[in-house]
Amino acid sequence: MTFNATLDAIKTYEAGKPIELVVREFGIAPEEVVKLASNENPLGTNPIVAQAIREHADKAHLYPDDSMFELKALLSQRFAVPEETIIIGAGSDQILEFISRAKLNAESTVLMTQVTFAMYEIYARQVGATIVRTPSYEHRVDEFLPLMAEHAPDVVYLCTPNNPTGDAIGHDEVLQIIEAADPETLVVIDGAYMEYAADKDERYRIEPTDILRYPNAVYLGTFSKAYGLGGMRVGYGIAQSAIIQALSKMRPPFNISTLSLAAAIAASKDSVFVDKTLALHREQLERYVAFAEEQGIGTIESYTNFITYVFDTPGAATRIADALLRQGIIVRNLSSYGLNAIRITVGTPEQNDRLFAALLESM
Ligand SMILES: *Cc1c(COP(=O)(O)O)cnc(C)c1O
């Protein structure tokens, strides 16, 4: 059986290793495994969300509300944007896919940094587009502008804060890139971790209202990270209505399940959980920075819910990630991105204690 030739250039996305794998391979009890690999919320499921999911358990036979009226109204309030500027996806991942299919084809070019969210490349390759990358892993205006002039990319991806490195690009720099873009270039601002960046430093806060001023930019957000709904798959895109109308043509019916909608609605009504998440994160991230300083480990300044530890000795990232895994601790090895580094999701105080102890054993 042959498939589209565009598939030959695609490496299947590798998600963070699941707890079950460590249980199977190393015989470690599931409750002993510490998963700090997928940037999930260390506080677990918000009890208010769990309650909302239970309350909808007997609605499984009905299709969900495809207008997503209530969730859109809540997002519209939260971001002070009109409802017709919002699209909801099964994770913001699905909106990235809509963008690819709506805007790109085999003649298209996309521009992104050297090391960024792997799905941008995968969705672009699915439709045969050409990938151009800036030289640095950081988002640098002085690298984006000449490449935008040279390649006239159809889509530019700005991931801020950036996954998997954790650095961010400032509000002013983002606007500079949008303003330099050709009107036919769609600039995607992926704010999956924006709550963390905005909490850390106001200069990195990008609001959907900043983006709505432009006819060629779209802001993406998700409930998967600060809101703790990774398992429910809900994300959103915000852009001028002409863009939203185009993306909506790519949306399958009922793309958000009844339980996921109930979860996102309940999560939107509760700010306490996010505040707690950010407070815990601030305090625990400091421990990671201090630990790295004490141990002489390099770091990339983190604006997210994870931190990247960078090593000098060649091969250290793989050796250390493997050693941690044998002790039941899952982190993300960034060697496949060309970085001698590991990405660690900042966990609960207890999880972080275990990580530090295991890291001392592993180095
Ligand atoms: C987690 C993440 C997303 C979206 O995740 P969903 O769960 O699909 O909403 C998007 N972009 C980046 C950079 C991410 O890390």
Coordinates of C-alpha atoms and ligand atoms in Angstrom, one line a residue:
M1 CA 0.0 0.0 0.0
T2 CA 1.4 3.4 -0.9
F3 CA 0.4 6.6 0.9
N4 CA 0.8 10.3 0.1
A5 CA 4.5 11.0 -0.6
T6 CA 4.3 13.9 1.9
L7 CA 4.2 11.3 4.6
D8 CA 7.7 10.2 3.9
A9 CA 9.2 13.3 5.4
I10 CA 7.1 13.0 8.6
K11 CA 8.5 11.6 11.8
T12 CA 5.6 10.4 14.0
Y13 CA 5.2 12.6 17.0
E14 CA 6.6 11.1 20.2
A15 CA 4.5 12.0 23.2
G16 CA 6.0 11.9 26.7
K17 CA 6.5 8.4 28.0
P18 CA 3.5 7.2 29.9
I19 CA 3.7 5.9 33.5
E20 CA 2.6 2.5 32.3
L21 CA 5.7 2.1 30.3
V22 CA 8.0 2.6 33.3
V23 CA 5.9 0.2 35.3
R24 CA 6.3 -2.4 32.6
E25 CA 9.9 -1.9 31.7
F26 CA 11.4 -1.3 35.1
G27 CA 9.0 -3.0 37.5
I28 CA 8.4 0.2 39.4
A29 CA 5.0 0.5 41.2
P30 CA 2.8 3.1 39.4
E31 CA 2.4 5.2 42.6
E32 CA 6.2 5.4 42.7
V33 CA 6.6 6.8 39.2
V34 CA 7.1 10.5 38.9
K35 CA 6.1 11.9 35.5
L36 CA 7.6 15.3 34.8
A37 CA 7.6 14.9 31.0
S38 CA 4.4 16.3 29.6
N39 CA 4.0 19.7 31.3
E40 CA 0.8 18.5 33.0
N41 CA -0.6 20.4 36.0
P42 CA 1.0 19.1 39.2
L43 CA -2.1 19.9 41.2
G44 CA -4.0 17.2 39.5
T45 CA -7.7 17.6 38.4
N46 CA -9.5 20.6 39.7
P47 CA -12.3 19.1 42.0
I48 CA -14.8 21.5 40.5
V49 CA -14.0 20.2 37.1
A50 CA -14.2 16.5 38.2
Q51 CA -17.7 17.3 39.7
A52 CA -18.8 18.9 36.4
I53 CA -17.7 15.9 34.5
R54 CA -19.6 13.6 36.8
E55 CA -22.7 15.7 36.5
H56 CA -22.7 15.2 32.7
A57 CA -22.1 11.4 32.9
D58 CA -25.7 10.6 31.8
K59 CA -25.5 12.8 28.7
A60 CA -23.3 10.4 26.8
H61 CA -26.1 9.5 24.3
L62 CA -26.6 13.1 23.2
Y63 CA -24.4 14.9 20.8
P64 CA -22.7 17.9 22.4
D65 CA -23.7 21.5 21.8
D66 CA -21.9 22.1 18.6
S67 CA -22.3 25.9 18.9
M68 CA -20.3 25.7 22.1
F69 CA -22.2 28.8 23.1
E70 CA -21.5 28.8 26.8
L71 CA -17.7 28.2 26.5
K72 CA -17.4 30.8 23.8
A73 CA -19.3 33.3 26.0
L74 CA -16.9 32.6 28.9
L75 CA -13.8 33.0 26.7
S76 CA -15.3 36.1 25.3
Q77 CA -15.7 37.6 28.8
R78 CA -12.3 36.4 30.0
F79 CA -10.4 38.0 27.0
A80 CA -12.8 40.9 26.2
V81 CA -13.2 39.7 22.6
P82 CA -16.4 39.2 20.5
E83 CA -17.6 35.6 20.3
E84 CA -17.3 35.5 16.5
T85 CA -13.5 35.9 16.9
I86 CA -13.3 32.5 18.8
I87 CA -12.9 28.9 17.5
I88 CA -12.7 25.9 19.8
G89 CA -10.5 22.9 19.0
A90 CA -9.8 19.5 20.5
G91 CA -6.7 20.9 22.0
S92 CA -5.1 23.9 20.4
D93 CA -3.4 21.2 18.4
Q94 CA -6.5 20.7 16.4
I95 CA -6.5 24.4 15.5
L96 CA -2.9 24.2 14.4
E97 CA -4.1 21.4 12.1
F98 CA -7.0 23.6 10.8
I99 CA -4.5 26.4 10.1
S100 CA -2.3 24.1 8.0
R101 CA -5.2 22.7 6.0
A102 CA -6.8 26.1 5.5
K103 CA -3.7 28.1 4.5
L104 CA -1.0 25.7 3.2
N105 CA -0.4 23.4 0.3
A106 CA 2.6 21.8 -1.5
E107 CA 3.8 25.2 -2.8
S108 CA 3.7 26.8 0.7
T109 CA 6.5 27.7 3.0
V110 CA 6.4 28.0 6.8
L111 CA 8.8 29.7 9.2
M112 CA 9.6 28.8 12.7
T113 CA 12.6 28.7 15.1
Q114 CA 15.3 26.1 15.1
V115 CA 13.8 24.3 18.2
T116 CA 10.1 24.6 18.7
F117 CA 6.9 22.7 19.1
A118 CA 7.2 19.6 16.9
M119 CA 3.6 19.7 15.7
Y120 CA 4.1 22.8 13.6
E121 CA 6.4 20.9 11.3
I122 CA 4.3 17.8 11.3
Y123 CA 1.1 19.6 10.3
A124 CA 2.9 21.6 7.7
R125 CA 4.5 18.5 6.2
Q126 CA 1.1 16.7 6.1
V127 CA 0.1 19.1 3.4
G128 CA 3.5 19.1 1.7
A129 CA 4.7 22.5 2.8
T130 CA 8.4 23.5 3.0
I131 CA 9.9 24.2 6.4
V132 CA 12.3 27.1 7.0
R133 CA 13.9 27.6 10.4
T134 CA 15.7 30.5 12.0
P135 CA 19.3 29.8 13.1
S136 CA 18.7 30.1 16.9
Y137 CA 16.4 28.2 19.2
E138 CA 15.3 31.6 20.6
H139 CA 12.7 33.8 18.8
R140 CA 14.9 36.7 17.5
V141 CA 13.3 39.5 15.6
D142 CA 16.6 40.0 13.7
E143 CA 16.5 36.4 12.5
F144 CA 12.7 36.4 11.6
L145 CA 12.6 39.6 9.6
P146 CA 15.2 38.7 6.9
L147 CA 13.9 35.2 6.5
M148 CA 10.3 36.6 6.2
A149 CA 11.5 39.0 3.5
E150 CA 13.5 36.2 1.7
H151 CA 10.9 33.4 1.8
A152 CA 7.5 35.2 2.0
P153 CA 6.3 32.3 4.3
D154 CA 2.6 31.6 4.3
V155 CA 2.6 30.9 8.0
V156 CA 5.0 32.1 10.7
Y157 CA 4.9 30.3 14.1
L158 CA 5.8 32.2 17.3
C159 CA 5.6 29.9 20.3
T160 CA 5.8 32.0 23.4
P161 CA 6.7 30.7 25.8
N162 CA 8.5 28.2 23.6
N163 CA 8.1 24.5 24.0
P164 CA 10.5 22.6 24.5
T165 CA 13.1 25.3 25.5
G166 CA 11.0 27.5 27.9
D167 CA 12.2 30.9 26.8
A168 CA 9.8 33.5 25.5
I169 CA 9.6 36.5 23.2
G170 CA 8.4 39.9 24.4
H171 CA 5.1 41.5 23.6
D172 CA 6.7 44.3 21.6
E173 CA 8.9 41.9 19.6
V174 CA 5.8 39.8 18.7
L175 CA 4.0 42.9 17.4
Q176 CA 7.1 43.9 15.5
I177 CA 7.1 40.6 13.7
I178 CA 3.4 40.8 12.9
E179 CA 3.8 44.3 11.6
A180 CA 6.7 43.3 9.3
A181 CA 4.7 40.4 7.9
D182 CA 3.2 40.5 4.4
P183 CA -0.6 40.8 4.6
E184 CA -0.8 37.3 3.1
T185 CA 1.4 35.8 5.9
L186 CA -0.5 34.4 8.8
V187 CA 1.4 34.8 12.1
V188 CA 0.4 32.2 14.7
I189 CA 1.0 33.1 18.3
D190 CA 0.9 29.9 20.3
G191 CA 0.3 31.0 23.9
A192 CA -0.1 27.5 25.4
Y193 CA 1.9 28.6 28.4
M194 CA 1.0 32.3 28.3
E195 CA -0.5 32.2 31.9
Y196 CA 3.0 31.4 33.2
A197 CA 4.9 34.0 31.2
A198 CA 2.4 36.7 32.0
D199 CA 2.6 35.9 35.7
K200 CA 6.4 36.1 35.6
D201 CA 6.9 39.2 33.7
E202 CA 4.4 41.7 32.2
R203 CA 6.6 42.4 29.2
Y204 CA 5.9 38.9 28.0
R205 CA 2.1 39.1 28.3
I206 CA 0.3 38.8 25.0
E207 CA -3.4 39.3 25.1
P208 CA -5.7 38.1 22.3
T209 CA -6.9 41.8 22.1
D210 CA -3.3 42.7 21.0
I211 CA -3.6 40.2 18.2
L212 CA -7.1 41.0 17.1
R213 CA -5.9 44.4 15.8
Y214 CA -4.2 42.6 12.9
P215 CA -6.0 40.9 9.9
N216 CA -3.1 38.3 9.6
A217 CA -2.5 37.0 13.1
V218 CA -4.1 34.3 15.2
Y219 CA -3.7 33.7 19.0
L220 CA -3.9 30.1 20.3
G221 CA -4.5 29.1 23.9
T222 CA -5.3 25.9 25.7
F223 CA -6.9 24.4 28.8
S224 CA -4.3 21.7 28.9
K225 CA -1.6 23.4 30.9
A226 CA -2.4 26.1 33.6
Y227 CA -6.1 25.0 33.7
G228 CA -5.1 21.3 34.1
L229 CA -7.3 19.8 31.4
G230 CA -4.7 17.9 29.3
G231 CA -6.9 14.8 29.3
M232 CA -10.0 16.6 28.1
R233 CA -8.5 18.1 24.9
V234 CA -9.8 21.7 24.7
G235 CA -8.1 24.7 23.1
Y236 CA -9.1 27.9 21.4
G237 CA -8.0 30.2 18.6
I238 CA -8.8 33.9 18.6
A239 CA -8.5 36.0 15.4
Q240 CA -10.5 38.5 13.3
S241 CA -13.7 36.8 12.1
A242 CA -12.5 36.3 8.5
I243 CA -9.8 34.0 9.8
I244 CA -12.1 32.2 12.2
Q245 CA -14.6 31.7 9.3
A246 CA -11.9 30.1 7.2
L247 CA -10.7 27.8 10.0
S248 CA -14.3 26.9 10.9
K249 CA -14.6 25.2 7.4
M250 CA -12.0 22.7 8.5
R251 CA -13.7 21.8 11.8
P252 CA -15.4 18.4 12.0
P253 CA -18.9 18.4 13.7
F254 CA -19.0 17.9 17.4
N255 CA -15.2 18.2 17.7
I256 CA -15.4 18.8 21.5
S257 CA -17.1 16.0 23.5
T258 CA -19.9 16.8 26.0
L259 CA -17.6 15.9 29.0
S260 CA -14.7 18.1 27.6
L261 CA -17.1 21.0 27.2
A262 CA -18.5 20.6 30.7
A263 CA -14.9 20.5 32.0
A264 CA -13.7 23.6 30.1
I265 CA -16.8 25.5 31.2
A266 CA -16.3 24.6 34.9
A267 CA -12.6 25.4 34.6
S268 CA -13.4 28.8 33.1
K269 CA -15.6 29.8 36.0
D270 CA -13.0 29.1 38.6
S271 CA -9.9 31.3 38.9
V272 CA -8.8 29.8 42.2
F273 CA -7.3 26.7 40.7
V274 CA -5.2 28.7 38.2
D275 CA -4.0 31.1 40.9
K276 CA -3.0 28.2 43.1
T277 CA -1.2 26.6 40.1
L278 CA 0.8 29.7 39.4
A279 CA 1.7 30.3 43.1
L280 CA 3.0 26.7 43.5
H281 CA 4.8 27.0 40.2
R282 CA 6.6 30.3 41.1
E283 CA 7.8 28.8 44.4
Q284 CA 8.9 25.5 43.0
L285 CA 10.6 26.9 39.8
E286 CA 12.9 28.9 42.2
R287 CA 14.1 25.6 43.6
Y288 CA 15.0 24.3 40.2
V289 CA 17.0 27.5 39.4
A290 CA 18.8 27.3 42.8
F291 CA 19.5 23.6 42.3
A292 CA 21.0 24.1 38.8
E293 CA 23.2 26.9 40.2
E294 CA 24.5 24.8 43.1
Q295 CA 25.2 21.9 40.8
G296 CA 26.7 23.9 37.9
I297 CA 24.0 22.9 35.5
G298 CA 23.1 25.3 32.7
T299 CA 19.5 26.5 32.3
I300 CA 17.4 28.3 29.8
E301 CA 15.4 31.1 31.5
S302 CA 12.0 29.6 32.0
Y303 CA 8.7 31.4 31.4
T304 CA 6.7 28.2 31.5
N305 CA 5.7 25.3 33.8
F306 CA 8.9 23.4 32.9
I307 CA 12.6 24.1 32.9
T308 CA 15.4 23.1 30.6
Y309 CA 18.6 21.8 32.1
V310 CA 21.5 22.1 29.7
F311 CA 24.7 19.9 30.0
D312 CA 28.3 20.4 28.8
T313 CA 29.5 16.8 28.6
P314 CA 28.5 15.3 25.2
G315 CA 25.8 12.7 25.6
A316 CA 25.0 13.8 29.1
A317 CA 21.3 14.5 28.4
T318 CA 20.6 10.9 27.1
R319 CA 22.6 9.3 29.9
I320 CA 20.9 11.3 32.6
A321 CA 17.4 10.9 31.2
D322 CA 17.9 7.1 31.0
A323 CA 19.3 7.0 34.6
L324 CA 16.3 9.0 35.8
L325 CA 13.9 6.6 34.1
R326 CA 15.5 3.6 35.8
Q327 CA 14.7 5.4 39.1
G328 CA 11.1 5.9 38.0
I329 CA 11.3 9.5 37.0
I330 CA 10.2 10.5 33.5
V331 CA 11.7 13.7 32.0
R332 CA 12.0 14.8 28.3
N333 CA 15.3 14.2 26.6
L334 CA 15.9 17.0 24.1
S335 CA 18.7 15.3 22.2
S336 CA 16.4 14.6 19.3
Y337 CA 16.0 18.4 19.0
G338 CA 19.8 18.8 18.8
L339 CA 20.1 20.0 22.4
N340 CA 22.2 18.3 25.0
A341 CA 19.4 19.1 27.5
I342 CA 16.5 17.7 29.4
R343 CA 13.1 19.3 29.9
I344 CA 11.6 18.9 33.3
T345 CA 8.0 19.8 34.2
V346 CA 8.0 21.6 37.5
G347 CA 6.0 19.2 39.8
T348 CA 4.7 19.1 43.3
P349 CA 7.2 19.8 46.2
E350 CA 7.5 16.0 46.8
Q351 CA 8.0 15.2 43.1
N352 CA 10.6 17.8 42.8
D353 CA 12.4 16.4 45.9
R354 CA 12.6 13.1 44.2
L355 CA 13.8 14.6 41.0
F356 CA 16.6 16.4 42.7
A357 CA 17.7 13.4 44.7
A358 CA 17.6 11.2 41.6
L359 CA 19.5 13.7 39.6
L360 CA 22.3 13.8 42.1
E361 CA 22.5 10.0 41.7
S362 CA 22.5 10.3 38.0
M363 CA 25.1 12.9 37.2
Ligands
LIG1 C1 0.7 21.7 25.0 C2 0.9 22.6 23.8 C3 -0.1 22.9 22.9 C4 -1.5 22.4 22.9 O1 -1.8 21.4 23.5 P1 -3.3 20.9 23.5 O2 -3.3 19.9 24.6 O3 -3.5 20.3 22.1 O4 -4.2 22.1 23.6 C5 0.2 23.8 21.9 N1 1.4 24.3 21.7 C6 2.4 24.0 22.6 C7 3.7 24.7 22.4 C8 2.2 23.1 23.6 O5 3.2 22.9 24.4

